[in-house]
Amino acid sequence: MAAVAWKAGAFASLCAFLIALYVRKHLDEVLKDRLVSVLQGLVEVEQQHSIDTPRRVAVGYGGCHDLFVNAEDLLEFQDAARNPEHFSHIKTYDELLKTYAYFFRHGAAAERYVENASLFYELVERAQAAGEGEGAWALGGNAPVMAARFLREGCRVLLGAQASDRLRKRLPPAIQAVPGSPDREDIHLIMEYKTGEEWGIYKSPRANRFIIHSDSVNPMVSVVEEFQPLLQKFQPHLFVVGGLQMMDNFPFPEGKRRERLSKVREQMTSLSDETRIHFEMASFTDEQLVRELTQYVLPFADSLGMNEQELANLHHILMYGNISLVSDSNPRVAVVLDQMRHVFKLVRELGLSTPKSRPLTRLHVHTLAYQAIVTVAGSPWKNSQAAAAKASLTANRHVCGSSEVDVDKAMLIMDESFSTSAASTAQRVPLDANAPVSCWEERWPLDDSHLSAMGTPAESADVLQVQICVAPVLVCTEAQQTAGGGDNISSAGLVLQI
Ligand SMILES: *[C@@H]1O[C@H](CO)[C@@H](O)[C@H](O)[C@H]1NC(C)=O
Ligand SMILES: *[C@@H]1O[C@H](CO)[C@@H](O)[C@H](O)[C@H]1NC(C)=O
Ligand SMILES: CC(=O)N[C@H]1CO[C@H](CO)[C@@H](O)[C@@H]1O
């Protein structure tokens, strides 16, 4: 009896095992089929629109030369490092060691200006001696990355950077730039360390980088003046303003940063109405700088691009006047869309009291899991659905380092359906694998207190009609590169909309 029962039991568990195996395999196939459908759906939408006549795109500001070195090959641990301290800019080797120790022990990224040029160039010499020759150098800065992407997408491109000879050699020749700063000025020394790396009495909890430079050309945005005649002549369809985070943590003399930002504003307002202006946010640590951006830059842009953390920061500054230090790295669609609605309306309000401002008509937020684009109905931005699809595919292509998306190296982390808002009136939108990019229209009531300020007829002012598109990202599971992702993604999204 017992043996029979045992056999029956064994048989039953074997069956259960086989069924489980079958179900699992089947589920894997279902999942893979779903990824394939999503990919096909995205590619189909992306290809609906092509760019027939080359568009002219101008991209500011700056560019630099990144020199990569292993921190442990460059910085020798010395007693000064036993007392970590945080200097906003660096004058001596001891200050460098203390500041490095401060960030290294937390595995936190940081970038610092080295005021003592002879100290900095000594370090550059040492890094070159320790490094791998040419391979240790790379084109750096947001503007050149965006410029290169626009070029690849078939645009004619003008770059607002004073290109040193060394930088010029690395730029694709078809990109027009402002001739030269000295070769030495634009070097940024990127010291990398690994997870668990030991340095004297410290051990880094995670891999990261500590960047130093002695570059005053980029933080001062000194290219603005020389760029102006080229920009006027070029008559771009699109002018992209980015790279302003180089101003973060730079020791400006009193009032100088505002002065430089007002030059940027002047450049933006000098362009004709035919030119669309996009501002690409970045991660800023200086709250005052972000506040100045909301005054000098944001009201003069038609379009803004940013990631979810930058959105959370901007939202916080506009709502409460300060930066939120912690934010969710994988926020739900509803949370991001609600923040986008707020930011959109608040940025438009900023413009109301500002002469020569432009009303915001586009906002693109890129997250790891999805792309969201809001545009105002009737504005010049075209093809939002295709733009969201292209941005999403570019996110995968960039991180996986390949122009073909491979579903075996991709996954969806966006939920099966999402809510359009946390409000009770929200709709639930399913993520349809066969039509993965969801677009819908919304009418946003505007506060009537702004009607008179706006000076436009009530019918167009009391309600803002917008289109929202959300596209899932096929998240790359075998990351080749992450830096520069946002720049590639934002540019890819813009290129189909101008
Ligand atoms: C600048 O760095 C050099 C080289 O490390 C050093 O000799 C000099 O004392 C430093 N100057 C200042 C003002 O700290
Ligand atoms: C920002 O301001 C709010 C309200 O004044 C305050 O509660 C919050 O702690 C501040 N946050 C930071 C990060 O300083
Ligand atoms: C995968 C991809 O397209 N990434 C690109 C992002 O942009 C830079 C500059 O154009 C390229 O070098 C990367 O290959």
Coordinates of C-alpha atoms and ligand atoms in Angstrom, one line a residue:
M1 CA 0.0 0.0 0.0
A2 CA 2.7 2.4 1.1
A3 CA 4.7 1.8 -2.0
V4 CA 1.7 2.4 -4.2
A5 CA 0.9 5.6 -2.4
W6 CA 4.5 6.6 -2.7
K7 CA 4.5 5.9 -6.4
A8 CA 1.3 7.8 -6.9
G9 CA 2.8 10.7 -4.9
A10 CA 6.0 10.7 -6.9
F11 CA 4.0 10.6 -10.1
A12 CA 1.8 13.5 -9.0
S13 CA 4.8 15.6 -8.1
L14 CA 6.5 14.7 -11.4
C15 CA 3.4 15.8 -13.2
A16 CA 3.2 19.0 -11.1
F17 CA 6.9 19.6 -12.0
L18 CA 6.3 19.1 -15.7
I19 CA 3.2 21.3 -15.6
A20 CA 5.2 24.0 -13.8
L21 CA 8.0 23.6 -16.3
Y22 CA 5.6 23.9 -19.2
V23 CA 3.8 26.9 -17.6
R24 CA 7.1 28.6 -16.9
K25 CA 8.3 28.0 -20.5
H26 CA 5.0 29.1 -21.8
L27 CA 5.1 32.2 -19.6
D28 CA 8.6 33.0 -20.8
E29 CA 7.4 32.8 -24.3
V30 CA 4.4 34.9 -23.6
L31 CA 6.6 37.5 -22.0
K32 CA 9.0 37.4 -25.0
D33 CA 6.1 37.7 -27.5
R34 CA 5.0 40.7 -25.6
L35 CA 8.4 42.3 -25.8
V36 CA 8.6 41.6 -29.5
S37 CA 5.1 43.2 -30.0
V38 CA 6.1 46.2 -28.0
L39 CA 9.3 46.6 -30.0
Q40 CA 7.5 46.2 -33.3
G41 CA 4.8 48.7 -32.1
L42 CA 7.5 51.3 -31.2
V43 CA 9.5 50.9 -34.4
E44 CA 6.3 51.2 -36.5
V45 CA 5.3 54.4 -34.8
E46 CA 8.9 55.7 -34.9
Q47 CA 9.0 55.2 -38.7
Q48 CA 5.7 56.9 -39.4
H49 CA 7.5 60.2 -39.9
S50 CA 10.8 60.8 -41.6
I51 CA 12.7 64.1 -41.8
D52 CA 12.6 65.2 -45.5
T53 CA 14.4 68.5 -45.5
P54 CA 17.4 68.8 -43.2
R55 CA 16.6 71.0 -40.2
R56 CA 19.0 73.5 -38.8
V57 CA 19.8 72.9 -35.1
A58 CA 22.0 75.1 -32.9
V59 CA 23.2 73.6 -29.6
G60 CA 24.8 75.5 -26.7
Y61 CA 26.8 75.6 -24.5
G62 CA 30.4 74.5 -24.2
G63 CA 32.2 71.2 -24.4
C64 CA 35.2 69.8 -22.8
H65 CA 37.8 67.0 -22.9
D66 CA 37.4 64.2 -20.4
L67 CA 40.6 62.6 -19.3
F68 CA 39.9 59.3 -17.4
V69 CA 42.2 57.9 -14.8
N70 CA 41.9 55.4 -11.9
A71 CA 41.8 57.5 -8.8
E72 CA 44.1 55.0 -7.0
D73 CA 46.8 55.6 -9.7
L74 CA 46.6 59.3 -9.1
L75 CA 45.9 60.1 -5.5
E76 CA 48.2 58.8 -2.8
F77 CA 46.7 58.6 0.6
Q78 CA 48.2 61.1 3.0
D79 CA 47.5 62.2 6.6
A80 CA 45.5 65.2 5.4
A81 CA 42.9 62.8 4.1
R82 CA 42.2 61.5 7.7
N83 CA 40.1 64.6 8.2
P84 CA 37.6 64.7 5.4
E85 CA 36.3 68.1 4.6
H86 CA 34.1 69.6 1.9
F87 CA 35.6 72.5 0.0
S88 CA 33.4 74.1 -2.7
H89 CA 36.6 74.8 -4.7
I90 CA 40.1 73.6 -4.3
K91 CA 43.3 75.5 -3.8
T92 CA 45.9 73.0 -2.4
Y93 CA 46.7 69.3 -2.6
D94 CA 45.6 68.9 1.0
E95 CA 42.3 70.4 0.2
L96 CA 42.0 68.0 -2.7
L97 CA 42.7 65.0 -0.5
K98 CA 40.2 66.1 2.1
T99 CA 37.5 66.7 -0.4
Y100 CA 38.1 63.5 -2.2
A101 CA 38.0 61.6 1.1
Y102 CA 34.7 63.3 1.9
F103 CA 33.0 62.0 -1.2
F104 CA 34.9 58.7 -1.6
R105 CA 33.9 57.3 1.8
H106 CA 30.2 57.7 0.8
G107 CA 30.8 56.6 -2.8
A108 CA 29.2 59.9 -3.9
A109 CA 29.8 61.6 -7.2
A110 CA 31.2 65.2 -7.1
E111 CA 32.7 67.8 -9.4
R112 CA 35.0 70.5 -8.2
Y113 CA 36.8 73.5 -9.6
V114 CA 40.6 73.7 -8.8
E115 CA 41.5 77.3 -8.4
N116 CA 45.3 76.5 -8.4
A117 CA 46.1 75.9 -12.1
S118 CA 49.6 74.7 -11.5
L119 CA 48.3 72.1 -9.1
F120 CA 45.7 71.0 -11.6
Y121 CA 48.2 70.7 -14.5
E122 CA 50.6 68.7 -12.4
L123 CA 47.7 66.3 -11.8
V124 CA 46.9 66.2 -15.5
E125 CA 50.6 65.3 -16.3
R126 CA 50.5 62.5 -13.7
A127 CA 47.2 61.2 -15.0
Q128 CA 48.5 61.1 -18.6
A129 CA 51.6 59.2 -17.4
A130 CA 49.4 56.8 -15.5
G131 CA 46.7 56.5 -18.2
E132 CA 46.3 54.6 -21.4
G133 CA 47.3 57.2 -23.9
E134 CA 44.6 58.4 -26.4
G135 CA 42.1 55.8 -25.1
A136 CA 41.9 57.8 -21.8
W137 CA 40.4 60.8 -23.6
A138 CA 36.8 61.4 -24.6
L139 CA 34.7 64.2 -25.9
G140 CA 32.8 65.6 -22.9
G141 CA 29.9 67.9 -22.1
N142 CA 26.2 67.8 -22.9
A143 CA 26.2 70.1 -25.9
P144 CA 28.7 68.1 -28.0
V145 CA 26.8 64.9 -27.3
M146 CA 23.5 66.5 -28.3
A147 CA 25.1 68.1 -31.4
A148 CA 26.5 64.7 -32.5
R149 CA 23.1 63.1 -32.1
F150 CA 21.3 65.8 -34.1
L151 CA 23.9 65.3 -36.8
R152 CA 23.3 61.5 -36.9
E153 CA 19.6 62.2 -37.3
G154 CA 20.3 64.2 -40.4
C155 CA 20.2 67.7 -39.1
R156 CA 22.6 70.6 -40.0
V157 CA 24.3 71.5 -36.7
L158 CA 26.0 74.5 -35.2
L159 CA 27.7 74.0 -31.8
G160 CA 28.0 76.9 -29.3
A161 CA 31.4 75.9 -27.9
Q162 CA 34.8 77.4 -28.3
A163 CA 36.5 74.3 -29.6
S164 CA 40.2 74.0 -28.8
D165 CA 42.2 72.2 -31.5
R166 CA 42.1 69.0 -29.5
L167 CA 38.3 69.3 -29.1
R168 CA 37.9 70.1 -32.8
K169 CA 39.7 66.9 -33.8
R170 CA 37.2 64.9 -31.8
L171 CA 34.1 66.6 -33.1
P172 CA 32.5 65.2 -36.3
P173 CA 33.8 67.5 -39.1
A174 CA 30.3 68.4 -40.3
I175 CA 29.6 70.2 -37.0
Q176 CA 30.3 73.9 -37.2
A177 CA 31.7 75.4 -34.0
V178 CA 33.2 78.6 -32.6
P179 CA 37.0 78.6 -33.1
G180 CA 39.2 78.1 -30.2
S181 CA 40.1 78.3 -26.6
P182 CA 43.5 77.1 -25.5
D183 CA 43.9 73.4 -25.4
R184 CA 44.6 73.2 -21.7
E185 CA 41.5 75.1 -20.6
D186 CA 38.9 72.5 -21.3
I187 CA 40.3 69.4 -19.7
H188 CA 38.1 67.7 -17.1
L189 CA 40.0 65.0 -15.1
I190 CA 37.6 62.1 -14.2
M191 CA 38.9 60.0 -11.4
E192 CA 37.1 56.7 -11.2
Y193 CA 36.9 54.3 -8.3
K194 CA 35.4 50.9 -7.9
T195 CA 33.0 49.4 -5.3
G196 CA 34.9 48.3 -2.3
E197 CA 38.1 50.1 -3.4
E198 CA 40.4 50.8 -0.4
W199 CA 42.1 54.1 0.0
G200 CA 44.1 54.5 3.3
I201 CA 41.5 54.2 6.1
Y202 CA 38.5 54.3 3.7
K203 CA 36.6 51.9 1.6
S204 CA 34.1 53.1 -1.1
P205 CA 30.6 51.7 -0.7
R206 CA 30.0 52.0 -4.4
A207 CA 31.7 52.8 -7.7
N208 CA 31.7 56.4 -8.7
R209 CA 33.7 59.3 -10.0
F210 CA 35.3 62.5 -8.6
I211 CA 35.8 65.1 -11.3
I212 CA 38.1 68.1 -11.1
H213 CA 38.8 70.8 -13.6
S214 CA 40.4 74.2 -13.9
D215 CA 38.1 75.4 -16.6
S216 CA 36.6 78.9 -16.4
V217 CA 35.6 79.0 -20.0
N218 CA 32.6 76.6 -19.6
P219 CA 31.3 77.8 -16.3
M220 CA 31.4 81.5 -17.5
V221 CA 29.6 80.4 -20.7
S222 CA 32.1 82.7 -22.3
V223 CA 31.1 81.5 -25.8
V224 CA 27.8 83.4 -25.8
E225 CA 29.2 86.6 -27.3
E226 CA 31.2 85.0 -30.1
F227 CA 28.4 82.6 -30.8
Q228 CA 25.8 85.4 -31.4
P229 CA 26.7 86.4 -35.0
L230 CA 27.0 82.7 -36.1
L231 CA 23.6 82.0 -34.5
Q232 CA 21.9 84.9 -36.2
K233 CA 23.3 83.9 -39.6
F234 CA 22.5 80.2 -39.1
Q235 CA 18.8 80.9 -38.4
P236 CA 18.1 77.6 -36.7
H237 CA 14.8 75.8 -36.7
L238 CA 15.7 74.8 -33.2
F239 CA 18.1 76.2 -30.6
V240 CA 18.9 73.9 -27.7
V241 CA 20.3 75.4 -24.5
G242 CA 22.1 72.9 -22.3
G243 CA 25.4 72.4 -20.4
L244 CA 24.5 75.1 -17.8
Q245 CA 25.3 72.7 -14.9
M246 CA 28.9 73.6 -15.5
M247 CA 28.0 76.7 -13.5
D248 CA 27.2 74.6 -10.5
N249 CA 29.8 75.0 -7.7
F250 CA 32.0 77.5 -9.6
P251 CA 33.3 80.3 -7.4
F252 CA 31.8 83.3 -9.3
P253 CA 32.6 86.8 -8.1
E254 CA 29.5 88.4 -6.6
G255 CA 26.8 89.0 -9.2
K256 CA 28.8 87.4 -12.0
R257 CA 26.6 84.4 -12.4
R258 CA 23.5 86.4 -12.9
E259 CA 25.3 88.6 -15.3
R260 CA 26.3 85.6 -17.4
L261 CA 22.8 84.1 -17.2
S262 CA 21.3 87.4 -18.4
K263 CA 23.6 87.1 -21.5
V264 CA 22.1 83.6 -22.1
R265 CA 18.7 85.2 -21.8
E266 CA 19.6 87.9 -24.2
Q267 CA 20.7 85.2 -26.7
M268 CA 17.5 83.3 -26.3
T269 CA 15.3 86.4 -26.8
S270 CA 17.3 87.6 -29.8
L271 CA 16.0 84.7 -31.9
S272 CA 13.0 85.0 -34.3
D273 CA 9.6 83.5 -33.6
E274 CA 10.4 80.9 -36.2
T275 CA 13.0 79.3 -34.0
R276 CA 11.9 76.9 -31.3
I277 CA 13.9 77.0 -28.1
H278 CA 14.5 74.0 -25.9
F279 CA 16.2 74.0 -22.5
E280 CA 17.7 70.7 -21.3
M281 CA 17.8 70.5 -17.5
A282 CA 20.6 68.6 -15.7
S283 CA 21.3 67.8 -12.1
F284 CA 22.1 70.9 -10.2
T285 CA 23.1 70.9 -6.6
D286 CA 23.0 74.7 -6.0
E287 CA 19.5 75.7 -5.1
Q288 CA 20.2 79.4 -5.8
L289 CA 21.4 78.5 -9.3
V290 CA 18.1 76.6 -10.0
R291 CA 16.2 79.6 -8.8
E292 CA 18.2 81.8 -11.1
L293 CA 17.4 79.4 -14.0
T294 CA 13.7 79.8 -13.3
Q295 CA 14.2 83.5 -13.7
Y296 CA 16.7 83.8 -16.5
V297 CA 16.2 80.7 -18.7
L298 CA 12.9 78.8 -18.2
P299 CA 10.5 81.6 -19.2
F300 CA 12.3 82.0 -22.5
A301 CA 12.1 78.4 -23.7
D302 CA 9.3 76.8 -25.7
S303 CA 10.3 73.4 -24.5
L304 CA 11.9 71.7 -21.5
G305 CA 13.6 68.3 -21.2
M306 CA 14.7 66.5 -18.0
N307 CA 14.7 63.2 -16.1
E308 CA 12.5 62.2 -13.2
Q309 CA 14.9 63.5 -10.6
E310 CA 15.3 66.8 -12.3
L311 CA 11.5 67.1 -12.6
A312 CA 11.1 66.4 -8.9
N313 CA 13.7 69.0 -8.1
L314 CA 12.2 71.7 -10.3
H315 CA 8.7 70.8 -9.0
H316 CA 9.9 71.3 -5.5
I317 CA 11.6 74.6 -6.2
L318 CA 8.6 76.0 -8.0
M319 CA 6.1 74.8 -5.4
Y320 CA 8.1 75.2 -2.1
G321 CA 11.2 77.2 -3.0
N322 CA 13.8 74.5 -2.3
I323 CA 15.3 71.4 -3.8
S324 CA 14.1 68.0 -2.7
L325 CA 17.1 65.9 -1.8
V326 CA 15.6 62.5 -2.1
S327 CA 13.3 61.4 -4.9
D328 CA 12.0 58.1 -6.1
S329 CA 14.2 56.6 -8.8
N330 CA 11.3 54.7 -10.4
P331 CA 8.2 56.9 -10.0
R332 CA 4.8 55.8 -11.2
V333 CA 3.4 57.4 -14.3
A334 CA 0.6 59.1 -12.4
V335 CA 3.1 60.8 -10.1
V336 CA 5.3 62.0 -12.9
L337 CA 2.3 63.2 -15.0
D338 CA 0.9 65.2 -12.0
Q339 CA 4.3 66.8 -11.5
M340 CA 4.5 67.6 -15.2
R341 CA 1.1 69.3 -15.1
H342 CA 2.1 71.4 -12.1
V343 CA 5.5 72.3 -13.6
F344 CA 3.9 73.1 -17.0
K345 CA 1.4 75.6 -15.5
L346 CA 3.9 77.1 -13.0
V347 CA 6.5 77.7 -15.7
R348 CA 3.9 79.3 -17.9
E349 CA 2.9 81.5 -15.0
L350 CA 6.6 82.6 -14.5
G351 CA 6.4 83.9 -18.1
L352 CA 3.3 86.0 -17.5
S353 CA 5.1 88.8 -15.7
T354 CA 8.3 88.5 -17.8
P355 CA 8.8 90.6 -20.9
K356 CA 9.9 88.7 -24.1
S357 CA 9.0 85.4 -22.5
R358 CA 7.6 82.5 -24.5
P359 CA 4.8 80.4 -23.2
L360 CA 5.9 76.8 -22.6
T361 CA 4.4 74.5 -25.2
R362 CA 6.4 71.2 -24.7
L363 CA 7.7 69.2 -21.8
H364 CA 9.6 65.9 -22.2
V365 CA 10.4 63.8 -19.2
H366 CA 12.6 60.7 -19.6
T367 CA 12.7 58.0 -16.9
L368 CA 14.2 54.6 -16.9
A369 CA 10.9 52.9 -17.4
Y370 CA 9.0 55.3 -19.9
Q371 CA 9.0 58.5 -21.8
A372 CA 6.3 61.2 -21.4
I373 CA 5.8 64.2 -23.6
V374 CA 3.2 67.0 -23.1
T375 CA 2.6 69.4 -26.0
V376 CA 0.1 72.2 -26.3
A377 CA -2.5 71.6 -29.0
G378 CA -2.1 73.9 -32.0
S379 CA 1.6 74.6 -31.1
P380 CA 4.3 74.0 -33.7
W381 CA 5.5 70.7 -32.2
K382 CA 4.6 67.8 -34.5
N383 CA 4.5 64.0 -34.2
S384 CA 4.5 63.6 -30.4
Q385 CA 3.6 60.0 -30.6
A386 CA 6.5 59.2 -32.9
A387 CA 8.8 61.4 -30.8
A388 CA 7.9 59.4 -27.7
A389 CA 8.6 56.1 -29.5
K390 CA 11.9 57.3 -30.9
A391 CA 13.0 58.6 -27.5
S392 CA 12.1 55.3 -25.9
L393 CA 14.0 53.3 -28.6
T394 CA 17.0 55.6 -28.3
A395 CA 17.1 54.9 -24.5
N396 CA 17.6 51.2 -25.2
R397 CA 19.9 51.7 -28.1
H398 CA 22.1 54.1 -26.2
V399 CA 22.4 52.0 -23.0
C400 CA 22.8 48.7 -24.8
G401 CA 25.3 50.3 -27.3
S402 CA 23.6 48.9 -30.4
S403 CA 21.3 50.3 -33.0
E404 CA 19.3 47.1 -33.1
V405 CA 17.1 46.5 -30.1
D406 CA 17.6 42.9 -28.9
V407 CA 14.5 41.7 -26.9
D408 CA 16.7 39.1 -25.2
K409 CA 18.5 41.9 -23.5
A410 CA 15.4 44.0 -22.7
M411 CA 12.6 44.1 -20.2
L412 CA 9.6 46.2 -19.4
I413 CA 9.5 47.7 -16.0
M414 CA 6.5 49.9 -16.6
D415 CA 3.3 48.4 -15.2
E416 CA 0.7 46.6 -17.3
S417 CA -1.5 49.6 -17.0
F418 CA -1.1 53.1 -15.5
S419 CA -3.3 55.8 -14.0
T420 CA -3.1 59.2 -15.7
S421 CA -3.2 61.0 -12.3
A422 CA -3.5 60.5 -8.6
A423 CA -6.7 62.6 -8.8
S424 CA -10.1 60.9 -8.6
T425 CA -10.9 61.9 -12.2
A426 CA -8.0 59.8 -13.5
Q427 CA -8.3 57.3 -16.3
R428 CA -6.7 53.9 -16.3
V429 CA -4.7 53.3 -19.5
P430 CA -3.7 49.7 -20.3
L431 CA -0.3 49.2 -21.9
D432 CA -1.3 47.6 -25.2
A433 CA 1.6 45.6 -26.5
N434 CA 0.4 46.1 -30.1
A435 CA 0.0 49.8 -29.8
P436 CA 2.5 50.6 -27.0
V437 CA 2.5 54.4 -27.3
S438 CA -0.6 55.9 -25.6
C439 CA -1.7 59.4 -26.5
W440 CA -4.7 61.4 -25.2
E441 CA -5.9 64.9 -24.9
E442 CA -6.6 66.9 -21.8
R443 CA -8.1 70.3 -21.2
W444 CA -6.6 72.1 -18.2
P445 CA -8.5 74.9 -16.7
L446 CA -6.3 77.9 -16.0
D447 CA -6.8 80.1 -13.0
D448 CA -8.8 83.2 -14.1
S449 CA -6.6 85.5 -12.0
H450 CA -4.2 85.2 -14.9
L451 CA -6.6 86.2 -17.6
S452 CA -5.9 89.9 -17.5
A453 CA -2.2 89.4 -17.1
M454 CA -2.1 87.2 -20.2
G455 CA -3.9 89.8 -22.2
T456 CA -5.3 87.2 -24.6
P457 CA -8.9 86.6 -25.4
A458 CA -10.7 84.7 -22.6
E459 CA -11.6 81.8 -24.9
S460 CA -8.0 80.8 -25.5
A461 CA -6.8 81.7 -22.0
D462 CA -9.2 80.0 -19.7
V463 CA -8.4 76.5 -20.9
L464 CA -5.2 74.9 -22.1
Q465 CA -5.6 72.0 -24.4
V466 CA -2.7 69.6 -24.4
Q467 CA -1.8 66.2 -25.8
I468 CA 0.1 63.7 -23.6
C469 CA 2.0 60.7 -25.0
V470 CA 3.5 58.0 -22.9
A471 CA 5.8 55.3 -24.3
P472 CA 7.3 52.4 -22.4
V473 CA 11.1 51.9 -22.5
L474 CA 12.5 48.4 -23.3
V475 CA 15.0 48.7 -20.5
C476 CA 18.4 47.4 -21.5
T477 CA 19.5 44.6 -19.1
E478 CA 23.1 44.5 -20.3
A479 CA 24.2 48.1 -19.9
Q480 CA 27.2 49.2 -22.0
Q481 CA 27.0 52.9 -21.2
T482 CA 24.8 55.1 -19.1
A483 CA 26.5 58.6 -19.3
G484 CA 25.1 60.9 -21.9
G485 CA 21.8 58.9 -22.1
G486 CA 19.6 61.8 -21.3
D487 CA 21.2 64.0 -24.0
N488 CA 20.8 61.3 -26.7
I489 CA 17.2 60.6 -25.6
S490 CA 16.1 64.3 -25.5
S491 CA 17.7 65.0 -28.9
A492 CA 16.1 62.0 -30.5
G493 CA 12.7 63.1 -29.1
L494 CA 13.1 66.7 -30.5
V495 CA 14.2 65.7 -33.9
L496 CA 10.8 64.4 -35.1
Q497 CA 9.0 67.4 -33.6
I498 CA 10.5 70.3 -35.4
Ligands
LIG1 C1 49.4 75.6 -5.9 O1 49.9 74.3 -6.1 C2 51.3 74.2 -6.2 C3 51.7 72.8 -6.6 O2 51.0 71.8 -5.9 C4 51.8 74.5 -4.8 O3 53.3 74.5 -4.8 C5 51.4 76.0 -4.4 O4 51.8 76.2 -3.1 C6 49.9 76.1 -4.5 N1 49.5 77.5 -4.4 C7 48.7 77.9 -3.5 C8 48.3 79.4 -3.5 O5 48.2 77.2 -2.6
LIG2 C1 12.0 72.7 2.0 O1 11.1 73.6 2.6 C2 10.0 73.0 3.3 C3 9.0 74.0 3.7 O2 9.6 75.2 4.1 C4 10.6 72.2 4.5 O3 9.6 71.6 5.2 C5 11.6 71.2 3.9 O4 12.3 70.6 5.0 C6 12.7 71.9 3.1 N1 13.5 70.9 2.4 C7 14.8 70.9 2.3 C8 15.4 69.8 1.7 O5 15.5 71.8 2.8
LIG3 C1 23.7 54.1 -28.8 C2 23.8 55.6 -29.1 O1 23.2 56.0 -30.0 N1 24.6 56.3 -28.3 C3 25.2 57.5 -28.7 C4 24.8 58.7 -27.9 O2 25.4 59.8 -28.5 C5 26.8 59.8 -28.7 C6 27.2 61.0 -29.4 O3 26.5 61.1 -30.6 C7 27.3 58.5 -29.4 O4 28.7 58.4 -29.4 C8 26.7 57.3 -28.7 O5 27.0 56.2 -29.5

